[in-house]
Short mmCIF file of C-alpha atoms in Angstrom, two decimals:
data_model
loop_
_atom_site.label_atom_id
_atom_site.label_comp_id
_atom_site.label_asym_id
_atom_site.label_seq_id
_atom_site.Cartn_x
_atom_site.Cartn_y
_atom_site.Cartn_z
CA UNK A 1 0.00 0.00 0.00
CA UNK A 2 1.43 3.40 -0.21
CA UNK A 3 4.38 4.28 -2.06
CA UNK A 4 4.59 0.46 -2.05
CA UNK A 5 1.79 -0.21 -4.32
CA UNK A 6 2.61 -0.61 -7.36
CA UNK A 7 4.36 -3.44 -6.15
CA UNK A 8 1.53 -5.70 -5.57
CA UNK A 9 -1.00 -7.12 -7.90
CA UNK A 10 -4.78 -4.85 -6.95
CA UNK A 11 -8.23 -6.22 -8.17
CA UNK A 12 -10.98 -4.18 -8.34
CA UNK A 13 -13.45 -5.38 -6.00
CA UNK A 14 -16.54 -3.33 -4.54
CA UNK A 15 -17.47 -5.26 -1.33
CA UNK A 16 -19.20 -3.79 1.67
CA UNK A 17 -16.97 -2.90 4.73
CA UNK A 18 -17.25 -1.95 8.08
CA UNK A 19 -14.68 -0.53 10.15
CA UNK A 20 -13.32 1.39 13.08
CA UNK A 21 -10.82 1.71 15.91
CA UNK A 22 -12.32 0.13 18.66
CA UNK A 23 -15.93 -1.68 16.87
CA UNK A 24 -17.08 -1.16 13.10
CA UNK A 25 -18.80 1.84 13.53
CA UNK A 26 -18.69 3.80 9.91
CA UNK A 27 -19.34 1.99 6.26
CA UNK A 28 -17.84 1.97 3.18
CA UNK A 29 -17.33 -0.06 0.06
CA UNK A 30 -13.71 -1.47 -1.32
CA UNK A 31 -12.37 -0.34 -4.59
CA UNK A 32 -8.57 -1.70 -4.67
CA UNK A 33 -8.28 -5.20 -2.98
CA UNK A 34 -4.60 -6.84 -2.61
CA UNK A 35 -3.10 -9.55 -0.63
CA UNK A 36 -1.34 -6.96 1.56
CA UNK A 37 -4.45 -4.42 2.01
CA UNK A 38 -7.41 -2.97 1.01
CA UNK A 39 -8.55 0.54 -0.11
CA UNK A 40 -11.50 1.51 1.61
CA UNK A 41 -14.24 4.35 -0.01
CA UNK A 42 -15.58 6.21 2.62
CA UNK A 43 -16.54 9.55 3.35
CA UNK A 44 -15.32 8.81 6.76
CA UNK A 45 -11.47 8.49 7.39
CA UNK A 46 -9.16 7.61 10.09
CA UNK A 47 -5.80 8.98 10.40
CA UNK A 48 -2.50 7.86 9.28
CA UNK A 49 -1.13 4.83 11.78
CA UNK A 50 -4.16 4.21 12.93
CA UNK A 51 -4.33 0.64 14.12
CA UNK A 52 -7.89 -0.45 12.14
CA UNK A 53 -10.48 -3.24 12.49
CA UNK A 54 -12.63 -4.28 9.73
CA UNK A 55 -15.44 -6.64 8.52
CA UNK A 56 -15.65 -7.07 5.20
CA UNK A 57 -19.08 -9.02 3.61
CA UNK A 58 -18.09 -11.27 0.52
CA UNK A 59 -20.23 -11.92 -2.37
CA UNK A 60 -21.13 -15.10 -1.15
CA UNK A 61 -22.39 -12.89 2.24
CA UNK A 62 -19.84 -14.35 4.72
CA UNK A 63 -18.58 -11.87 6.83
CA UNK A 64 -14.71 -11.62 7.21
CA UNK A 65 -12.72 -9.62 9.81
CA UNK A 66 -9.44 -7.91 9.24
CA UNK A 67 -6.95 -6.09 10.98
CA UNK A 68 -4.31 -3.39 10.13
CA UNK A 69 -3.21 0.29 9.70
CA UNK A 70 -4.30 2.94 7.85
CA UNK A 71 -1.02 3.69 5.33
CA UNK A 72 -2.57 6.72 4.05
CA UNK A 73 -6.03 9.00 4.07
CA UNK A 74 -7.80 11.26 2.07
CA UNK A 75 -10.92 13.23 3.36
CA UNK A 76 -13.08 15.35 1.44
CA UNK A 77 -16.84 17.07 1.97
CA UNK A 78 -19.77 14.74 2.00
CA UNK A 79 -21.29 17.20 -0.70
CA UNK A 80 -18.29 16.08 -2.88
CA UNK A 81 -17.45 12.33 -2.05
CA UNK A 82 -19.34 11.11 -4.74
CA UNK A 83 -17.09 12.87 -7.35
CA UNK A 84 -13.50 12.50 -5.91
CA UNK A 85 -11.96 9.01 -6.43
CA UNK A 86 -9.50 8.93 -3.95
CA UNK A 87 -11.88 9.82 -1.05
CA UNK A 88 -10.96 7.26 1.29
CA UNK A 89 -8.20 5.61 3.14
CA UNK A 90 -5.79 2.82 2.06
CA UNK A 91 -5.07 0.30 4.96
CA UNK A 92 -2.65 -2.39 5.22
CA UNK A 93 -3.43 -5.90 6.52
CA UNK A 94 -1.69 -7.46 9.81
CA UNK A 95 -2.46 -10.80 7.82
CA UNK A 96 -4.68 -12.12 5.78
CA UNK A 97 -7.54 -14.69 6.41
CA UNK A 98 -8.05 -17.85 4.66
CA UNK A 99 -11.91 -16.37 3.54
CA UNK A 100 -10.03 -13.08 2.14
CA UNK A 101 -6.98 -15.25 0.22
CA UNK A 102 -9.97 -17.82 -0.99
CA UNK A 103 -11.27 -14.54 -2.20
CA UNK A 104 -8.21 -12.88 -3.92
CA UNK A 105 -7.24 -16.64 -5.27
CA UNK A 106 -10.83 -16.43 -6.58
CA UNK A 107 -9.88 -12.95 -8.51
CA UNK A 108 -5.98 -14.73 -9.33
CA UNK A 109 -6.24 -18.14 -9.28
CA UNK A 110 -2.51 -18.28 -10.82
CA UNK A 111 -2.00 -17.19 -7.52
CA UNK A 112 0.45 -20.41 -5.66
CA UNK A 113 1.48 -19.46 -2.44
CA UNK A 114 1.02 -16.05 -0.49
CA UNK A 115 3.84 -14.97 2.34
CA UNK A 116 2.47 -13.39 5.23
CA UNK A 117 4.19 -10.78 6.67
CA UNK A 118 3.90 -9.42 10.52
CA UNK A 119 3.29 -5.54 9.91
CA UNK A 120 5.75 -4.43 12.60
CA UNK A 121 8.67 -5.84 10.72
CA UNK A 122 9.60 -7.42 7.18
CA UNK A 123 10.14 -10.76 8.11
CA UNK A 124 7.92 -13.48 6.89
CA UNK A 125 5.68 -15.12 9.82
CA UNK A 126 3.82 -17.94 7.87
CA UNK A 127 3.99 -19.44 4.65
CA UNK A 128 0.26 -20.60 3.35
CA UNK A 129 0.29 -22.21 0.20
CA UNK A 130 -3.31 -21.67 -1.62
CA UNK A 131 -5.63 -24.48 -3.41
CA UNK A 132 -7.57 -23.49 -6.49
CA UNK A 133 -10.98 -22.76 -5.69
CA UNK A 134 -14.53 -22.62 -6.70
CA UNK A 135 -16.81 -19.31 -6.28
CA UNK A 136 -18.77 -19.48 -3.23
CA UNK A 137 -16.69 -22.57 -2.33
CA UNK A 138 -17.70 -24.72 0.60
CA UNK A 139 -15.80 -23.85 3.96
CA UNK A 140 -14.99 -26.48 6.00
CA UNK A 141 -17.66 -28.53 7.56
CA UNK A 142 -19.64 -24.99 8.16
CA UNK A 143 -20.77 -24.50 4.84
CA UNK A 144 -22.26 -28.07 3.87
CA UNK A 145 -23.07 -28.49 0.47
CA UNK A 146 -26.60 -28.54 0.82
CA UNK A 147 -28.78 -30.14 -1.92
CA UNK A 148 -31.15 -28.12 -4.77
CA UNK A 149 -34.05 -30.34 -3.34
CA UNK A 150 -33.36 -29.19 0.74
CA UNK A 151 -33.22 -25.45 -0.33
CA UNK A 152 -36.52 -25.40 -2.34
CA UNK A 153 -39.45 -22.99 -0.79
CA UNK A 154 -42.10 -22.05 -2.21
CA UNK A 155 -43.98 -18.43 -2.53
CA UNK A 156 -46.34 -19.21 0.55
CA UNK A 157 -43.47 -20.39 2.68
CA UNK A 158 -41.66 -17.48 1.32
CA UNK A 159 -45.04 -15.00 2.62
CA UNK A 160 -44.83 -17.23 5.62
CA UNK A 161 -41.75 -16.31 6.56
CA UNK A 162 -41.92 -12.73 5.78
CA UNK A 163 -44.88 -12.02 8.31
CA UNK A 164 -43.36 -13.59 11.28
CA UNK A 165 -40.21 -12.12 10.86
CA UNK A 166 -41.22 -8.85 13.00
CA UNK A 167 -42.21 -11.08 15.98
CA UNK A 168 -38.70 -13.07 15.67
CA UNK A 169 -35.46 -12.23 17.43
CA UNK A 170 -32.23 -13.66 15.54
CA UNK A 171 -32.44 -16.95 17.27
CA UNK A 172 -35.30 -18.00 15.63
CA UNK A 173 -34.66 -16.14 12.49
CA UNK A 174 -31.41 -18.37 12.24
CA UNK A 175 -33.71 -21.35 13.44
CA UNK A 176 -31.27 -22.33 15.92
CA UNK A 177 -31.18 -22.57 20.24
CA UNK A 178 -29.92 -20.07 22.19
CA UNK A 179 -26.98 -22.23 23.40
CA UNK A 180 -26.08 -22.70 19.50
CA UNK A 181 -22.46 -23.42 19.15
CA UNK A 182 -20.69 -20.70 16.41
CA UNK A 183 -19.94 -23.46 14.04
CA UNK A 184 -24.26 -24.33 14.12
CA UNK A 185 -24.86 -20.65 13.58
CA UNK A 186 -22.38 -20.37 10.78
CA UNK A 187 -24.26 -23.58 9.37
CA UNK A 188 -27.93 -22.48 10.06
CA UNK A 189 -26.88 -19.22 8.46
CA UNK A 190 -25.17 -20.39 4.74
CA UNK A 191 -28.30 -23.00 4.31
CA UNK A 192 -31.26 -20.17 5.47
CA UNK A 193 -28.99 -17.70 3.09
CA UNK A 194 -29.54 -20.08 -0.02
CA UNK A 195 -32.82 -21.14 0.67
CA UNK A 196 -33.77 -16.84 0.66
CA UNK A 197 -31.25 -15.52 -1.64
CA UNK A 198 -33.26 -13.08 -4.25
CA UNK A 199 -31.79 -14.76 -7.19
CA UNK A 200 -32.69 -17.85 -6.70
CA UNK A 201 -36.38 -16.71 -6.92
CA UNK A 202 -36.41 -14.42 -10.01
CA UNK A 203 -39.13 -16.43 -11.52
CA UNK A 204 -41.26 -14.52 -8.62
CA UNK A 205 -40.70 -10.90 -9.04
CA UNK A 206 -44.12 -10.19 -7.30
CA UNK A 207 -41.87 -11.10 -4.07
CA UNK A 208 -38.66 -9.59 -4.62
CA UNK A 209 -39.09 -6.61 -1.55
CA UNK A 210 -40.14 -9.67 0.74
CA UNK A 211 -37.16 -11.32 -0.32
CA UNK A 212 -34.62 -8.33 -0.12
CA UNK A 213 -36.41 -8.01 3.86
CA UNK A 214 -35.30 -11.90 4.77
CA UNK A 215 -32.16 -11.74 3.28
CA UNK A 216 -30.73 -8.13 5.08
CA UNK A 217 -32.58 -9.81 8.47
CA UNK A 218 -30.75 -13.45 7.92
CA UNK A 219 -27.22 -10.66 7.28
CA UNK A 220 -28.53 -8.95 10.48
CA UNK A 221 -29.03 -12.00 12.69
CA UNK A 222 -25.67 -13.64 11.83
CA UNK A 223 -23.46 -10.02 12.09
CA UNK A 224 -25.10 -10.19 15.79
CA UNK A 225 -24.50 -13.90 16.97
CA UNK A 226 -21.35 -14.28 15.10
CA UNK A 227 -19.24 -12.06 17.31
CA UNK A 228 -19.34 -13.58 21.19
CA UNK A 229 -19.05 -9.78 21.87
CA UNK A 230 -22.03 -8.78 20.06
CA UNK A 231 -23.85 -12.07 21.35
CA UNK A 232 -24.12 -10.89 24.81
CA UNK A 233 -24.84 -7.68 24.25
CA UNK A 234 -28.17 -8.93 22.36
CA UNK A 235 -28.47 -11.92 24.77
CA UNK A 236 -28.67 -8.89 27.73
CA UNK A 237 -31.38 -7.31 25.74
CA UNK A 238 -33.54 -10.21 25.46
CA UNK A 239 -33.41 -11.52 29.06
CA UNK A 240 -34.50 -7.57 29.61
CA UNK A 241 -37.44 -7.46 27.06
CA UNK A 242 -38.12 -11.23 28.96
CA UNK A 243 -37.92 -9.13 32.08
CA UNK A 244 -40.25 -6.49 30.83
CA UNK A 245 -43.14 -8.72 29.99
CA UNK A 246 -43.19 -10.67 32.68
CA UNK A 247 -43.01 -7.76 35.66
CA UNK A 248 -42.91 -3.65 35.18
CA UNK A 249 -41.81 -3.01 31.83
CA UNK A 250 -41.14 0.64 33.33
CA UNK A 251 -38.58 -0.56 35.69
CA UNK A 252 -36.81 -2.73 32.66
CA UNK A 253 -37.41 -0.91 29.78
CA UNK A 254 -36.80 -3.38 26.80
CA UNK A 255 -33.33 -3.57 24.33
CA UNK A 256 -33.55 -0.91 21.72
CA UNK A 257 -34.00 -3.60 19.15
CA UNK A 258 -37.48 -4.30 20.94
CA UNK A 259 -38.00 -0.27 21.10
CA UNK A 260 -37.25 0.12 17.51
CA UNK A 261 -39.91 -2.75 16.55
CA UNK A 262 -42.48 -1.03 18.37
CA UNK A 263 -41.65 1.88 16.69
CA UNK A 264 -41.88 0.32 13.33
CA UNK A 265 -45.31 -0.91 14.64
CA UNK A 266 -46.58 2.57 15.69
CA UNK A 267 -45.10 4.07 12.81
CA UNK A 268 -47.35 1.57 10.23
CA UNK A 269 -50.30 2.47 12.27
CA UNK A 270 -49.96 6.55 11.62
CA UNK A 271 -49.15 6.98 15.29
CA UNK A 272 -46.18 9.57 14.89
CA UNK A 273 -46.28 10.47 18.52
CA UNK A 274 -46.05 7.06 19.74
CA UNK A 275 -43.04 5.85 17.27
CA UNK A 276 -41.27 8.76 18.05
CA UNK A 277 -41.49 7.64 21.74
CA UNK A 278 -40.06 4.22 21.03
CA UNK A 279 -37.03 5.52 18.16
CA UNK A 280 -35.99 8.02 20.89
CA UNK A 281 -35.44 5.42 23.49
CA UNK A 282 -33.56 3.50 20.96
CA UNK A 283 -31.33 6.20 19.99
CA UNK A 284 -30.19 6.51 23.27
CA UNK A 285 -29.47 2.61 24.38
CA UNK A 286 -27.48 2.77 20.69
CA UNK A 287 -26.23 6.15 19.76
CA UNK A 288 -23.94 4.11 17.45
CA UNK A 289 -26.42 2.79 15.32
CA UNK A 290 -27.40 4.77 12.36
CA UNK A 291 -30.82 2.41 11.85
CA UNK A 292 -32.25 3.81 14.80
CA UNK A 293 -31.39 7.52 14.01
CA UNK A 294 -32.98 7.05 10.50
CA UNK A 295 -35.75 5.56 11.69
CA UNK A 296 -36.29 8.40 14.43
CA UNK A 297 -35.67 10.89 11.66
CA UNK A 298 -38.18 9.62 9.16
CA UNK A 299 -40.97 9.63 12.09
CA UNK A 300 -40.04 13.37 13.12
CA UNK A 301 -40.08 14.20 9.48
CA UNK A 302 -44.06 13.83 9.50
CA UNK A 303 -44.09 16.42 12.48
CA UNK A 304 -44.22 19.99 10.72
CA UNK A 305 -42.70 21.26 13.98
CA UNK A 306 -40.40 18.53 14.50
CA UNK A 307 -38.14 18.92 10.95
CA UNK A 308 -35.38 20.77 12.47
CA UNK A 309 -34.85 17.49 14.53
CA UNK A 310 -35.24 15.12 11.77
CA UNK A 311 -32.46 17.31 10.00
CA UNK A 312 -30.50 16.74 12.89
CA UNK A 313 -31.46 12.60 13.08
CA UNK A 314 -30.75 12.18 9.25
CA UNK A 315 -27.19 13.69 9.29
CA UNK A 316 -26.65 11.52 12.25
CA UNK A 317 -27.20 8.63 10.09
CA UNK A 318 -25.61 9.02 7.08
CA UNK A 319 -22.58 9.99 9.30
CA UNK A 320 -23.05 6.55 10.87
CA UNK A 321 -23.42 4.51 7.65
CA UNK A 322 -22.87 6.96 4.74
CA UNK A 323 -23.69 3.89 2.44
CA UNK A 324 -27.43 3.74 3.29
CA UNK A 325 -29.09 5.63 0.35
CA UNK A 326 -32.58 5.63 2.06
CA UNK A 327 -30.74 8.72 4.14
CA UNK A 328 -29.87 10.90 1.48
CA UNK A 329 -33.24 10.03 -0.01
CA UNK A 330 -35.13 11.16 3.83
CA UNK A 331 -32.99 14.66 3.89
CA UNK A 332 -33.48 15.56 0.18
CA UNK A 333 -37.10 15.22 0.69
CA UNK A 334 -36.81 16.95 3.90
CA UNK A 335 -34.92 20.02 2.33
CA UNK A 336 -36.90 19.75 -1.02
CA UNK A 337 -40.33 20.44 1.42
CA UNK A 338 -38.63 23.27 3.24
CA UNK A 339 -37.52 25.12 -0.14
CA UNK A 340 -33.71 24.35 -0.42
CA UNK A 341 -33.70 23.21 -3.69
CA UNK A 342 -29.94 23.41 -3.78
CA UNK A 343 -28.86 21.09 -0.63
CA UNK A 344 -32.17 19.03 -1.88
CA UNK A 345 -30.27 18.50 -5.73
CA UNK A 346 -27.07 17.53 -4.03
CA UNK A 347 -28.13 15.02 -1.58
CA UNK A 348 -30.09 13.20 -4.26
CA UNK A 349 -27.27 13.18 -6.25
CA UNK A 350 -24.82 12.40 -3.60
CA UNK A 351 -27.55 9.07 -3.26
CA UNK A 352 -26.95 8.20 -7.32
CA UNK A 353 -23.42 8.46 -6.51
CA UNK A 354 -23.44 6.06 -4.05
CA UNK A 355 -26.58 3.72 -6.13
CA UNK A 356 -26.47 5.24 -9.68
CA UNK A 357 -29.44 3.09 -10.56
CA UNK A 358 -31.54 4.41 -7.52
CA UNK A 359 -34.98 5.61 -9.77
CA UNK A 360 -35.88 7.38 -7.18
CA UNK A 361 -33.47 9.27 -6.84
CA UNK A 362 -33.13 9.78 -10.66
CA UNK A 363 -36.55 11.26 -10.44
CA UNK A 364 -35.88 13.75 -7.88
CA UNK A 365 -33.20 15.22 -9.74
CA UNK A 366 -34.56 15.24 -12.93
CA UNK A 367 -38.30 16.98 -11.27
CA UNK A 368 -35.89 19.17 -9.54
CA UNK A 369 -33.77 20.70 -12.19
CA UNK A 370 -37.02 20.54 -14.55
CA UNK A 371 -38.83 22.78 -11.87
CA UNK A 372 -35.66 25.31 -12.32
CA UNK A 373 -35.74 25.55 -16.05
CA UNK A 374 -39.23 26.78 -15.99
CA UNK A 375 -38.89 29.20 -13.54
CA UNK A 376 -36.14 31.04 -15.71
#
């Protein structure tokens, strides 16, 4: 990476990454992918030595986590990310796991043997020779090859599915116990990802959005249980929603998973008050988590008094997870309503930069800039 990096073999790669110091707390895609690091896309950078952690979601939706430094970083206006090329942050890899070299080998499979190399100095630590693989190759005994028969649903047990997902936490979503061992979840989670994945349905277009819902909550449910840290965190929220039936539910207010559903609930129902009630709570058991700040910003939206708080709730997000078009989308709309027609034209194009096939966003722009020409 760096001066370095014309020395290495780069692929061009756009996978979905998130990373941080401490936890993954900002998202970005990957552009430039090499043995010895990644480039990163983001809007949000860290700076130069930083010590990095990343999880990176391949195309066959396993999640992989890396580790390394940022070599170099370039940050530029949110209002201009989606034009500069180099906004971003190139980051160099403490080593490599055998998911990301299955990857790369994937990209290169002339590729023989990698040399991995302990970042603190230049001498070689390990020596991993690499086997020519398939696409979406089987991993060990936690990806199964599962058979075209076993993975075969239907479009009522695809409905099915769908309207019991609200009532589910990620246990059940992942049908598995809550004492699951890793290497169960990991297996539960591959076989429940083919069985959903869109394109295996695309003979059924009618249920494409219910699709696109069981696949990001199948993502969702195996990001949570797949890191022990993240496991107990969500195991301590549902022995406190448990809590919160059973006895006072004011004395043990529920996770902000549960708040957020209720919220979603109230929201459906046209109670604005009510959803508001349940985003703000939680927003602030997870300040961290963009979702909630979206979904709090989208509620106060449809409260004329409320928008200079929804402003506030939207930026939040896309700060959080600047990859999340739906944001840009909320704001535009916001600003669009209030008569900024400028900041309105920019976020929605800020949104095509990020999804250039977004119609929605296509639309916007196009009725905005139409609007202008027949004013002058």
């Amino acid at each position: 990476m760096g001066s370095e990096k014309r020395k290495y073999r780069r692929y061009l790669k756009r996978l979905m990454v998130r990373f941080g110091i401490s936890r993954e707390e900002h998202t970005g895609f990957t552009e430039d992918l090499a043995y010895q690091g990644v480039f990163i896309r983001s809007p949000h950078v860290l700076p130069k030595g930083a010590q990095v952690v990343m999880e990176v979601t391949l195309p066959d939706h396993r999640v992989v986590r890396l580790n390394g430094h940022v070599r170099w970083s370039k940050r530029v206006p949110l209002s201009i990310f989606g034009y500069s090329r180099k906004a971003g942050m190139g980051v160099e890899l403490e080593f490599s796991p055998a998911e990301y070299v299955e990857l790369l080998t994937q990209i290169d499979p002339d590729a023989v043997e990698l040399l991995l190399t302990d970042s603190r100095s230049a001498t070689p630590v390990e020596s991993l020779p690499i086997v020519e693989t398939q696409p979406h190759a089987a991993e060990g005994s936690s990806a199964q090859a599962v058979n075209a028969a076993d993975i075969s649903v239907g479009a009522q047990e695809i409905i099915s599915a769908y309207e019991v997902l609200e009532s589910q936490n990620h246990y059940e979503v992942l049908r598995v116990d809550t004492d699951a061992t890793p290497e169960i979840i990991k297996r539960a989670y591959y076989r429940a990802a083919k069985i959903y994945h869109p394109d295996r349905h695309a003979s059924m277009p009618e249920l494409k959005d219910k699709l696109d819902t069981l696949f990001v909550r199948l993502n969702e449910a195996y990001h949570v249980l797949s890191s022990e840290e993240r496991r107990q965190r969500y195991n301590f929220d549902l022995a406190q929603r448990r809590i919160g039936r059973s006895g006072d539910t004011n004395s043990s207010p529920a996770g902000p998973e549960h708040q957020a559903h209720l919220g979603r609930r109230a929201f459906e129902e046209g109670r604005c008050e009510a959803a508001i009630h349940h985003f703000e709570l939680a927003v602030h058991a997870a300040p961290h988590k963009g979702v909630y700040h979206s979904l709090l910003a989208r509620a106060l939206h449809k409260i004329p008094k409320r928008q200079r708080d929804a402003e506030t709730h939207y930026k939040r997000a896309i700060e959080l997870e600047p990859a999340r078009v739906e944001n840009y989308l909320g704001l535009g709309q916001l600003y669009k309503q209030l008569g900024l027609v400028k900041r309105a034209t920019q976020l929605f194009e800020t949104a095509l930069a990020w999804d250039p096939g977004n119609q929605q966003a296509q639309r916007e722009v196009q009725s905005l800039a139409s609007n202008q020409s027949n004013r002058r």
